[in-house]
mmCIF file of C-alpha atoms in Angstrom:
data_model
loop_
_atom_site.group_PDB
_atom_site.id
_atom_site.type_symbol
_atom_site.label_atom_id
_atom_site.label_comp_id
_atom_site.label_asym_id
_atom_site.label_seq_id
_atom_site.Cartn_x
_atom_site.Cartn_y
_atom_site.Cartn_z
ATOM 1 C CA MET D 1 -9.537 -20.313 -57.500
ATOM 2 C CA GLN D 2 -7.238 -23.850 -57.171
ATOM 3 C CA GLY D 3 -7.549 -26.089 -54.392
ATOM 4 C CA PRO D 4 -4.098 -25.006 -52.357
ATOM 5 C CA GLN D 5 -4.421 -21.399 -53.186
ATOM 6 C CA LYS D 6 -8.318 -21.635 -51.796
ATOM 7 C CA THR D 7 -7.088 -23.301 -48.569
ATOM 8 C CA ILE D 8 -4.355 -20.728 -47.877
ATOM 9 C CA THR D 9 -6.867 -17.971 -48.357
ATOM 10 C CA GLN D 10 -9.344 -19.535 -45.806
ATOM 11 C CA ILE D 11 -6.476 -20.203 -43.294
ATOM 12 C CA PHE D 12 -5.729 -16.627 -43.627
ATOM 13 C CA TRP D 13 -9.290 -15.235 -43.049
ATOM 14 C CA ILE D 14 -9.617 -17.393 -40.047
ATOM 15 C CA ILE D 15 -6.408 -16.435 -38.511
ATOM 16 C CA LEU D 16 -7.231 -12.758 -39.258
ATOM 17 C CA VAL D 17 -10.723 -13.018 -37.862
ATOM 18 C CA SER D 18 -9.742 -14.709 -34.831
ATOM 19 C CA LEU D 19 -7.105 -12.142 -34.007
ATOM 20 C CA LEU D 20 -9.658 -9.342 -34.424
ATOM 21 C CA ALA D 21 -12.072 -11.151 -32.305
ATOM 22 C CA SER D 22 -9.203 -11.812 -29.557
ATOM 23 C CA GLY D 23 -8.247 -8.275 -29.839
ATOM 24 C CA ALA D 24 -11.534 -6.836 -28.974
ATOM 25 C CA THR D 25 -11.852 -9.285 -26.137
ATOM 26 C CA TYR D 26 -8.639 -8.244 -24.856
ATOM 27 C CA LEU D 27 -10.190 -4.689 -24.783
ATOM 28 C CA ILE D 28 -13.426 -5.187 -23.282
ATOM 29 C CA HIS D 29 -13.067 -8.297 -20.853
ATOM 30 C CA PRO D 30 -14.347 -7.107 -17.431
ATOM 31 C CA ASN D 31 -12.007 -9.815 -15.691
ATOM 32 C CA LEU D 32 -8.664 -9.237 -17.350
ATOM 33 C CA PRO D 33 -6.101 -9.480 -14.930
ATOM 34 C CA ALA D 34 -4.346 -6.154 -13.689
ATOM 35 C CA TRP D 35 -1.047 -7.116 -12.574
ATOM 36 C CA ASP D 36 1.342 -8.036 -15.399
ATOM 37 C CA PRO D 37 4.276 -9.722 -13.937
ATOM 38 C CA LEU D 38 6.715 -8.178 -15.955
ATOM 39 C CA GLU D 39 5.665 -4.808 -16.326
ATOM 40 C CA ILE D 40 7.373 -2.290 -14.177
ATOM 41 C CA ARG D 41 4.990 0.534 -12.941
ATOM 42 C CA GLU D 42 6.083 3.995 -11.973
ATOM 43 C CA GLY D 43 7.644 4.000 -8.720
ATOM 44 C CA GLU D 44 8.429 0.218 -8.707
ATOM 45 C CA ILE D 45 11.580 -1.559 -9.401
ATOM 46 C CA SER D 46 12.753 -5.281 -10.025
ATOM 47 C CA VAL D 47 14.747 -7.131 -7.413
ATOM 48 C CA ALA D 48 17.656 -7.427 -10.012
ATOM 49 C CA ASP D 49 17.639 -3.417 -10.397
ATOM 50 C CA ALA D 50 17.133 -2.957 -6.703
ATOM 51 C CA MET D 51 20.199 -5.251 -5.561
ATOM 52 C CA ALA D 52 22.098 -3.315 -8.527
ATOM 53 C CA LEU D 53 21.609 0.044 -6.109
ATOM 54 C CA GLU D 54 24.180 1.918 -4.446
ATOM 55 C CA ALA D 55 23.899 1.964 -0.664
ATOM 56 C CA VAL D 56 20.648 1.121 -0.797
ATOM 57 C CA ILE D 57 18.444 0.875 2.317
ATOM 58 C CA TRP D 58 15.706 -1.965 2.446
ATOM 59 C CA ILE D 59 12.599 -0.887 4.003
ATOM 60 C CA ASP D 60 10.207 -3.673 5.318
ATOM 61 C CA ALA D 61 6.579 -2.500 5.640
ATOM 62 C CA ARG D 62 5.061 -5.436 6.920
ATOM 63 C CA SER D 63 4.146 -6.352 10.336
ATOM 64 C CA GLU D 64 6.785 -6.795 12.977
ATOM 65 C CA GLU D 65 5.498 -10.524 13.446
ATOM 66 C CA GLU D 66 6.339 -11.144 9.591
ATOM 67 C CA TYR D 67 9.554 -9.218 9.536
ATOM 68 C CA ASN D 68 10.603 -11.663 12.670
ATOM 69 C CA LYS D 69 9.893 -14.570 10.590
ATOM 70 C CA GLY D 70 12.175 -13.349 7.951
ATOM 71 C CA HIS D 71 13.159 -10.315 5.808
ATOM 72 C CA ILE D 72 15.538 -9.433 3.383
ATOM 73 C CA PRO D 73 19.176 -9.200 4.930
ATOM 74 C CA GLY D 74 19.721 -5.484 6.559
ATOM 75 C CA ALA D 75 16.015 -4.564 6.013
ATOM 76 C CA ILE D 76 14.915 -1.982 8.414
ATOM 77 C CA LEU D 77 11.337 -2.162 9.812
ATOM 78 C CA ILE D 78 9.269 0.564 9.218
ATOM 79 C CA ASN D 79 5.315 0.253 9.106
ATOM 80 C CA GLU D 80 2.216 1.914 10.021
ATOM 81 C CA ASP D 81 1.082 0.307 13.011
ATOM 82 C CA ASP D 82 3.081 2.720 14.611
ATOM 83 C CA TRP D 83 4.658 4.944 12.339
ATOM 84 C CA ASP D 84 6.193 7.455 15.038
ATOM 85 C CA SER D 85 8.055 4.709 16.827
ATOM 86 C CA TYR D 86 9.425 3.195 13.655
ATOM 87 C CA PHE D 87 10.413 5.952 11.826
ATOM 88 C CA GLY D 88 11.559 7.848 14.754
ATOM 89 C CA ASN D 89 14.312 4.892 15.407
ATOM 90 C CA PHE D 90 15.261 4.777 11.836
ATOM 91 C CA MET D 91 15.722 8.940 11.930
ATOM 92 C CA ALA D 92 17.914 8.385 15.077
ATOM 93 C CA ASN D 93 20.391 6.295 12.831
ATOM 94 C CA TRP D 94 20.120 7.488 9.386
ATOM 95 C CA GLY D 95 23.072 8.261 7.813
ATOM 96 C CA GLY D 96 21.931 10.217 4.796
ATOM 97 C CA GLU D 97 21.528 7.614 2.071
ATOM 98 C CA THR D 98 19.133 8.319 -0.530
ATOM 99 C CA ASN D 99 18.289 5.097 -2.408
ATOM 100 C CA PHE D 100 15.441 3.138 -0.806
ATOM 101 C CA VAL D 101 13.385 0.231 -1.650
ATOM 102 C CA VAL D 102 10.338 -0.441 0.188
ATOM 103 C CA TYR D 103 8.512 -3.983 0.264
ATOM 104 C CA CYS D 104 5.554 -5.453 1.671
ATOM 105 C CA ASP D 105 4.351 -9.029 1.250
ATOM 106 C CA ASN D 106 3.082 -9.555 -2.148
ATOM 107 C CA ARG D 107 1.407 -7.616 -5.150
ATOM 108 C CA LEU D 108 -1.989 -7.433 -3.455
ATOM 109 C CA CYS D 109 -0.572 -5.826 -0.137
ATOM 110 C CA ASP D 110 -0.805 -2.031 -0.490
ATOM 111 C CA ARG D 111 1.407 -1.119 2.766
ATOM 112 C CA SER D 112 4.679 -0.549 0.683
ATOM 113 C CA THR D 113 2.863 1.658 -1.548
ATOM 114 C CA HIS D 114 1.756 4.027 1.557
ATOM 115 C CA VAL D 115 5.154 3.944 3.526
ATOM 116 C CA ALA D 116 7.247 4.700 0.458
ATOM 117 C CA ASP D 117 4.859 7.676 -0.124
ATOM 118 C CA ARG D 118 5.316 8.944 3.578
ATOM 119 C CA LEU D 119 8.938 8.451 3.131
ATOM 120 C CA LYS D 120 9.148 10.353 -0.056
ATOM 121 C CA SER D 121 7.358 13.206 1.734
ATOM 122 C CA SER D 122 9.116 13.137 4.814
ATOM 123 C CA LEU D 123 12.799 12.849 3.460
ATOM 124 C CA GLU D 124 11.989 14.662 0.122
ATOM 125 C CA LEU D 125 13.530 12.144 -1.857
ATOM 126 C CA GLU D 126 12.299 10.628 -5.227
ATOM 127 C CA THR D 127 14.804 7.711 -5.107
ATOM 128 C CA ILE D 128 12.427 5.671 -3.136
ATOM 129 C CA TYR D 129 11.085 2.537 -4.835
ATOM 130 C CA GLU D 130 8.532 -0.256 -4.301
ATOM 131 C CA LEU D 131 9.959 -3.434 -4.838
ATOM 132 C CA LYS D 132 7.827 -5.367 -7.660
ATOM 133 C CA GLY D 133 5.756 -8.348 -6.036
ATOM 134 C CA GLY D 134 7.465 -7.715 -2.577
ATOM 135 C CA TRP D 135 8.977 -10.420 -0.247
ATOM 136 C CA GLN D 136 7.248 -13.470 -2.266
ATOM 137 C CA VAL D 137 9.163 -12.249 -5.057
ATOM 138 C CA TRP D 138 12.560 -11.835 -3.396
ATOM 139 C CA LEU D 139 12.075 -15.335 -1.884
ATOM 140 C CA GLN D 140 11.441 -16.678 -5.402
ATOM 141 C CA THR D 141 14.682 -15.211 -6.380
ATOM 142 C CA GLN D 142 16.754 -16.881 -3.527
ATOM 143 C CA GLN D 143 15.670 -20.416 -4.475
ATOM 144 C CA MET X 1 -21.989 -20.192 -47.461
ATOM 145 C CA LYS X 2 -19.418 -22.505 -46.218
ATOM 146 C CA ARG X 3 -16.728 -19.633 -45.680
ATOM 147 C CA LEU X 4 -19.419 -17.509 -43.885
ATOM 148 C CA VAL X 5 -19.985 -20.098 -41.540
ATOM 149 C CA ILE X 6 -16.329 -20.420 -40.665
ATOM 150 C CA LEU X 7 -15.925 -16.651 -40.555
ATOM 151 C CA LEU X 8 -18.762 -16.250 -38.014
ATOM 152 C CA SER X 9 -17.435 -19.149 -36.126
ATOM 153 C CA SER X 10 -14.006 -17.755 -35.764
ATOM 154 C CA LEU X 11 -15.497 -14.512 -34.806
ATOM 155 C CA LEU X 12 -18.094 -15.790 -31.894
ATOM 156 C CA LEU X 13 -15.620 -18.252 -30.267
ATOM 157 C CA PRO X 14 -13.689 -15.969 -28.571
ATOM 158 C CA PHE X 15 -16.356 -14.324 -26.950
ATOM 159 C CA LEU X 16 -18.162 -17.603 -25.949
ATOM 160 C CA VAL X 17 -15.052 -19.014 -24.310
ATOM 161 C CA ASN X 18 -15.285 -15.484 -22.318
ATOM 162 C CA ALA X 19 -18.805 -15.459 -21.894
ATOM 163 C CA SER X 20 -18.481 -18.332 -19.450
ATOM 164 C CA ASP X 21 -16.198 -16.250 -17.362
ATOM 165 C CA LEU X 22 -19.109 -13.546 -16.833
ATOM 166 C CA LYS X 23 -21.798 -16.082 -15.786
ATOM 167 C CA GLU X 24 -22.444 -16.391 -11.993
ATOM 168 C CA THR X 25 -20.284 -19.555 -10.967
ATOM 169 C CA PRO X 26 -21.359 -21.961 -8.364
ATOM 170 C CA GLY X 27 -19.328 -21.944 -5.262
ATOM 171 C CA LEU X 28 -19.610 -19.254 -2.033
ATOM 172 C CA GLN X 29 -21.362 -16.366 -3.340
ATOM 173 C CA PHE X 30 -20.827 -13.145 -1.232
ATOM 174 C CA GLN X 31 -23.661 -10.733 -0.913
ATOM 175 C CA ASN X 32 -20.850 -7.732 -1.250
ATOM 176 C CA GLN X 33 -17.241 -8.427 -2.064
ATOM 177 C CA VAL X 34 -16.280 -4.723 -1.369
ATOM 178 C CA ILE X 35 -16.966 -2.856 1.808
ATOM 179 C CA GLU X 36 -16.018 1.051 1.959
ATOM 180 C CA HIS X 37 -16.247 3.337 4.657
ATOM 181 C CA VAL X 38 -15.096 6.693 5.631
ATOM 182 C CA ALA X 39 -13.774 6.295 9.033
ATOM 183 C CA ASP X 40 -14.428 9.213 11.646
ATOM 184 C CA VAL X 41 -11.194 10.813 13.430
ATOM 185 C CA SER X 42 -11.981 9.204 16.691
ATOM 186 C CA GLU X 43 -12.171 5.726 15.176
ATOM 187 C CA THR X 44 -9.157 3.395 15.927
ATOM 188 C CA ASP X 45 -10.330 0.273 13.866
ATOM 189 C CA PHE X 46 -12.909 -0.886 11.503
ATOM 190 C CA LYS X 47 -15.063 -3.802 11.843
ATOM 191 C CA GLY X 48 -16.475 -5.516 8.709
ATOM 192 C CA VAL X 49 -18.703 -8.414 8.005
ATOM 193 C CA PHE X 50 -18.908 -10.430 4.558
ATOM 194 C CA GLU X 51 -21.893 -12.607 4.289
ATOM 195 C CA PHE X 52 -21.986 -15.593 1.814
ATOM 196 C CA THR X 53 -24.107 -18.536 0.971
ATOM 197 C CA ASN X 54 -23.029 -21.950 -0.670
ATOM 198 C CA THR X 55 -24.776 -21.943 -4.026
ATOM 199 C CA SER X 56 -23.144 -25.165 -5.311
ATOM 200 C CA LYS X 57 -24.757 -28.585 -4.868
ATOM 201 C CA GLU X 58 -21.839 -29.774 -2.812
ATOM 202 C CA THR X 59 -20.628 -28.967 0.647
ATOM 203 C CA ILE X 60 -17.647 -26.389 0.502
ATOM 204 C CA GLU X 61 -14.881 -26.483 2.964
ATOM 205 C CA ILE X 62 -13.206 -22.842 3.586
ATOM 206 C CA LEU X 63 -9.328 -23.912 3.291
ATOM 207 C CA GLU X 64 -7.888 -20.623 4.292
ATOM 208 C CA VAL X 65 -8.737 -16.990 4.928
ATOM 209 C CA ARG X 66 -6.052 -14.992 4.466
ATOM 210 C CA PRO X 67 -5.559 -11.092 5.010
ATOM 211 C CA THR X 68 -2.947 -9.457 3.122
ATOM 212 C CA CYS X 69 -1.728 -7.023 5.851
ATOM 213 C CA GLY X 70 -0.764 -7.749 9.319
ATOM 214 C CA CYS X 71 -3.317 -5.026 10.438
ATOM 215 C CA THR X 72 -6.047 -7.072 9.339
ATOM 216 C CA ILE X 73 -7.785 -9.995 11.167
ATOM 217 C CA ALA X 74 -10.363 -12.321 9.532
ATOM 218 C CA LYS X 75 -12.429 -14.516 11.558
ATOM 219 C CA LEU X 76 -14.316 -17.399 10.607
ATOM 220 C CA ASP X 77 -17.127 -19.422 12.602
ATOM 221 C CA LYS X 78 -16.702 -22.571 10.825
ATOM 222 C CA LYS X 79 -15.059 -24.351 7.764
ATOM 223 C CA ILE X 80 -17.551 -26.578 6.299
ATOM 224 C CA TYR X 81 -20.781 -25.213 4.334
ATOM 225 C CA LYS X 82 -23.691 -27.456 3.208
ATOM 226 C CA PRO X 83 -25.555 -26.609 -0.152
ATOM 227 C CA GLY X 84 -27.805 -23.468 0.605
ATOM 228 C CA GLU X 85 -25.888 -22.559 3.950
ATOM 229 C CA SER X 86 -24.940 -19.220 4.570
ATOM 230 C CA GLY X 87 -22.088 -17.682 7.016
ATOM 231 C CA VAL X 88 -19.876 -14.823 7.830
ATOM 232 C CA ILE X 89 -16.703 -13.572 7.411
ATOM 233 C CA LYS X 90 -15.943 -11.065 10.236
ATOM 234 C CA THR X 91 -12.797 -8.766 9.655
ATOM 235 C CA THR X 92 -11.016 -6.103 11.736
ATOM 236 C CA PHE X 93 -8.888 -3.803 10.396
ATOM 237 C CA THR X 94 -6.852 -1.784 13.016
ATOM 238 C CA TYR X 95 -5.838 1.725 11.621
ATOM 239 C CA GLY X 96 -2.690 2.479 13.545
ATOM 240 C CA SER X 97 -0.906 5.341 12.077
ATOM 241 C CA ARG X 98 -2.299 5.080 8.772
ATOM 242 C CA GLU X 99 -3.909 7.802 7.097
ATOM 243 C CA GLY X 100 -5.875 8.429 3.800
ATOM 244 C CA LYS X 101 -7.386 5.763 1.485
ATOM 245 C CA GLN X 102 -6.510 2.333 2.243
ATOM 246 C CA THR X 103 -7.245 -0.685 0.544
ATOM 247 C CA LYS X 104 -7.255 -3.962 2.557
ATOM 248 C CA ILE X 105 -7.649 -7.512 0.789
ATOM 249 C CA ILE X 106 -8.416 -10.887 2.439
ATOM 250 C CA VAL X 107 -8.182 -13.841 -0.029
ATOM 251 C CA VAL X 108 -10.740 -16.878 0.668
ATOM 252 C CA SER X 109 -9.766 -20.078 -0.414
ATOM 253 C CA THR X 110 -12.016 -23.281 -0.574
ATOM 254 C CA ASP X 111 -12.433 -26.618 -2.124
ATOM 255 C CA ALA X 112 -14.970 -25.820 -4.635
ATOM 256 C CA LYS X 113 -14.783 -26.663 -8.119
ATOM 257 C CA ALA X 114 -15.283 -23.433 -9.311
ATOM 258 C CA ASN X 115 -14.733 -19.969 -8.062
ATOM 259 C CA ASN X 116 -12.560 -21.486 -5.247
ATOM 260 C CA ARG X 117 -10.309 -18.124 -4.724
ATOM 261 C CA ILE X 118 -12.472 -15.209 -3.714
ATOM 262 C CA LYS X 119 -11.119 -11.419 -3.073
ATOM 263 C CA LEU X 120 -12.622 -9.554 -0.335
ATOM 264 C CA THR X 121 -11.852 -5.783 -0.120
ATOM 265 C CA MET X 122 -12.296 -3.435 2.484
ATOM 266 C CA LYS X 123 -11.732 0.255 1.065
ATOM 267 C CA ILE X 124 -11.381 2.626 4.245
ATOM 268 C CA ASP X 125 -10.564 6.324 3.869
ATOM 269 C CA ILE X 126 -8.987 7.610 7.268
ATOM 270 C CA PRO X 127 -9.082 11.170 7.740
ATOM 271 C CA LYS X 128 -5.822 13.120 8.309
ATOM 272 C CA ILE X 129 -5.624 15.350 10.926
ATOM 273 C CA PHE X 130 -2.685 17.407 10.754
ATOM 274 C CA LYS X 131 0.007 18.146 7.989
ATOM 275 C CA MET X 132 3.456 18.899 8.621
ATOM 276 C CA THR X 133 5.798 20.483 5.804
ATOM 277 C CA PRO X 134 8.054 19.133 6.019
ATOM 278 C CA SER X 135 8.732 16.436 8.733
ATOM 279 C CA VAL X 136 12.326 16.271 8.279
ATOM 280 C CA LEU X 137 14.612 19.542 8.350
ATOM 281 C CA ILE X 138 18.203 18.838 6.794
ATOM 282 C CA TRP X 139 21.283 20.993 6.771
ATOM 283 C CA LYS X 140 23.630 20.088 4.398
ATOM 284 C CA THR X 141 26.829 21.991 5.860
ATOM 285 C CA GLU X 142 28.717 21.103 2.448
ATOM 286 C CA THR X 143 26.193 23.430 0.482
ATOM 287 C CA GLU X 144 24.748 25.627 3.027
ATOM 288 C CA SER X 145 25.580 27.630 6.192
ATOM 289 C CA ILE X 146 24.824 25.966 9.610
ATOM 290 C CA ASN X 147 23.506 29.333 10.636
ATOM 291 C CA GLU X 148 20.745 29.270 8.410
ATOM 292 C CA THR X 149 17.014 28.845 9.736
ATOM 293 C CA LYS X 150 14.464 26.463 8.609
ATOM 294 C CA THR X 151 10.736 26.294 9.325
ATOM 295 C CA VAL X 152 8.021 23.539 9.617
ATOM 296 C CA LEU X 153 4.392 24.735 8.982
ATOM 297 C CA LEU X 154 1.948 22.861 10.993
ATOM 298 C CA GLU X 155 -1.854 22.728 10.062
ATOM 299 C CA SER X 156 -4.799 21.710 11.193
ATOM 300 C CA LEU X 157 -6.756 19.616 8.448
ATOM 301 C CA THR X 158 -9.989 19.590 10.736
ATOM 302 C CA SER X 159 -12.805 21.776 11.523
ATOM 303 C CA ASP X 160 -11.838 22.048 15.271
ATOM 304 C CA PRO X 161 -9.366 24.698 16.267
ATOM 305 C CA ILE X 162 -5.886 23.188 17.710
ATOM 306 C CA ILE X 163 -3.394 24.795 20.123
ATOM 307 C CA ILE X 164 0.194 23.666 20.327
ATOM 308 C CA GLU X 165 0.716 23.093 24.263
ATOM 309 C CA SER X 166 4.329 22.296 24.120
ATOM 310 C CA ILE X 167 7.465 21.787 21.862
ATOM 311 C CA LYS X 168 10.000 19.370 23.285
ATOM 312 C CA PRO X 169 13.589 18.665 21.735
ATOM 313 C CA ASN X 170 15.198 15.831 22.887
ATOM 314 C CA ASN X 171 18.412 17.527 22.816
ATOM 315 C CA ASP X 172 19.929 21.309 22.775
ATOM 316 C CA ASN X 173 21.549 20.967 19.389
ATOM 317 C CA PHE X 174 18.813 23.156 17.800
ATOM 318 C CA SER X 175 16.699 25.847 19.061
ATOM 319 C CA TYR X 176 13.067 26.979 18.350
ATOM 320 C CA THR X 177 10.646 29.310 18.142
ATOM 321 C CA TYR X 178 6.762 29.343 17.002
ATOM 322 C CA GLU X 179 4.029 31.440 15.942
ATOM 323 C CA GLU X 180 0.409 31.355 14.838
ATOM 324 C CA ILE X 181 -0.212 31.877 11.489
ATOM 325 C CA GLU X 182 -3.964 31.479 11.301
ATOM 326 C CA ALA X 183 -5.667 31.384 14.741
ATOM 327 C CA GLY X 184 -6.301 27.580 15.689
ATOM 328 C CA LYS X 185 -5.301 26.675 12.182
ATOM 329 C CA SER X 186 -1.682 26.881 11.610
ATOM 330 C CA TYR X 187 1.555 27.505 13.137
ATOM 331 C CA LYS X 188 4.895 28.206 11.955
ATOM 332 C CA ILE X 189 7.943 26.621 13.921
ATOM 333 C CA THR X 190 11.256 27.770 13.021
ATOM 334 C CA VAL X 191 14.537 26.035 14.046
ATOM 335 C CA THR X 192 17.853 27.177 13.959
ATOM 336 C CA PRO X 193 21.135 24.991 14.752
ATOM 337 C CA ARG X 194 22.652 26.165 18.258
ATOM 338 C CA SER X 195 25.012 28.704 17.764
ATOM 339 C CA GLY X 196 28.729 27.400 17.922
ATOM 340 C CA LEU X 197 27.705 23.898 16.793
ATOM 341 C CA VAL X 198 30.378 21.983 15.255
ATOM 342 C CA VAL X 199 29.291 19.378 12.714
ATOM 343 C CA GLU X 200 31.299 16.232 12.806
ATOM 344 C CA GLY X 201 29.492 13.664 11.337
ATOM 345 C CA ILE X 202 25.544 13.891 11.811
ATOM 346 C CA ILE X 203 23.765 15.939 14.497
ATOM 347 C CA ARG X 204 20.289 15.744 15.140
ATOM 348 C CA SER X 205 17.226 16.177 17.241
ATOM 349 C CA THR X 206 13.872 14.939 17.714
ATOM 350 C CA PHE X 207 10.797 17.609 18.240
ATOM 351 C CA GLU X 208 7.504 16.419 19.987
ATOM 352 C CA VAL X 209 4.893 18.704 19.577
ATOM 353 C CA GLN X 210 1.843 18.303 21.762
ATOM 354 C CA THR X 211 -1.361 19.776 20.720
ATOM 355 C CA ASP X 212 -4.642 20.006 22.656
ATOM 356 C CA PHE X 213 -6.291 17.740 20.071
ATOM 357 C CA LYS X 214 -9.112 15.604 21.769
ATOM 358 C CA ASN X 215 -7.168 12.295 21.195
ATOM 359 C CA ARG X 216 -3.856 12.864 23.117
ATOM 360 C CA ALA X 217 -2.164 10.353 21.159
ATOM 361 C CA LYS X 218 -3.099 11.560 17.550
ATOM 362 C CA GLY X 219 -2.442 15.189 18.605
ATOM 363 C CA ARG X 220 1.086 14.425 19.337
ATOM 364 C CA LEU X 221 3.474 14.821 16.311
ATOM 365 C CA LYS X 222 7.362 14.755 15.759
ATOM 366 C CA PHE X 223 9.671 16.389 13.512
ATOM 367 C CA TYR X 224 13.123 15.887 12.927
ATOM 368 C CA ALA X 225 16.363 18.173 12.614
ATOM 369 C CA LEU X 226 19.597 16.718 11.177
ATOM 370 C CA ALA X 227 22.777 18.619 10.506
ATOM 371 C CA ARG X 228 25.688 16.947 8.392
#
């Protein structure tokens, strides 16, 4: 085998073996991040898609203190610190809208998941989404 | 031979790089980063203790202990820990109206050179005491009759029998009756819009059901009726 051709063959093998090893590592690595910033999981919605929804009701699932510091314009506070009180106030004013987007602080909080599940179960609606990345991602989109 | 060395090196390199991630890195080492607990029906909060030791050769300062939920408080006795020194982070998770499996995370940030962002987790399973299906009754007058009756099924999920003490609507837009389906276990509440009710816009009522459950607040439930 001549010089340049031999070099190309070696490079090919190095790349192939590296890819195989990297792929295997990706599959078995125990510390692989579970959260993909681009992946929209079932029940989630991106800020852009949420903004495009018609007559959407924003639900803030954080604490009252966090809500008072800042929230998405028009968002309604409903959290599980006192579900009956917050949900009761909402029911006293709900106009029958069907698109809901629930958010909490960031990807680590599970409050929006619980509130979205309770709203789905109570209102028997499927168009209740969780905002991907929550309030922190919303803030980034506003900069 | 040369080709074989190159091949083996390429194969092993990614594993060697990642193996460094798997070693125990110096810094704050926690005895347990995950606490699991199954709550009792009478509990209103859970107090967790996360013990740690500075296993590095340098003094470490804890810069921030941040719970990801307003329902969780994390307390630290002091911020600076010398090599070999131990400490605790005490947490309190207040249940509020929460039910089911809850995962509450506390993020600990330090000035250590490695392992300087640590995630502590509390996995708490809060028992559900009642199941009310559905908790919102809706009459869509464009597609259904306003005279139709709808039902709410109230079930006790605990072993203790429960009795409905009272049902109080906040107005007379809807009438109701209830009957026991299974003694102490389940009730059917039937709701009907008041005779002659004229629906202009939205008509609504809130019903408060008081049971004899030992915790009076937890034994008080609500459901809603709405016609539009």
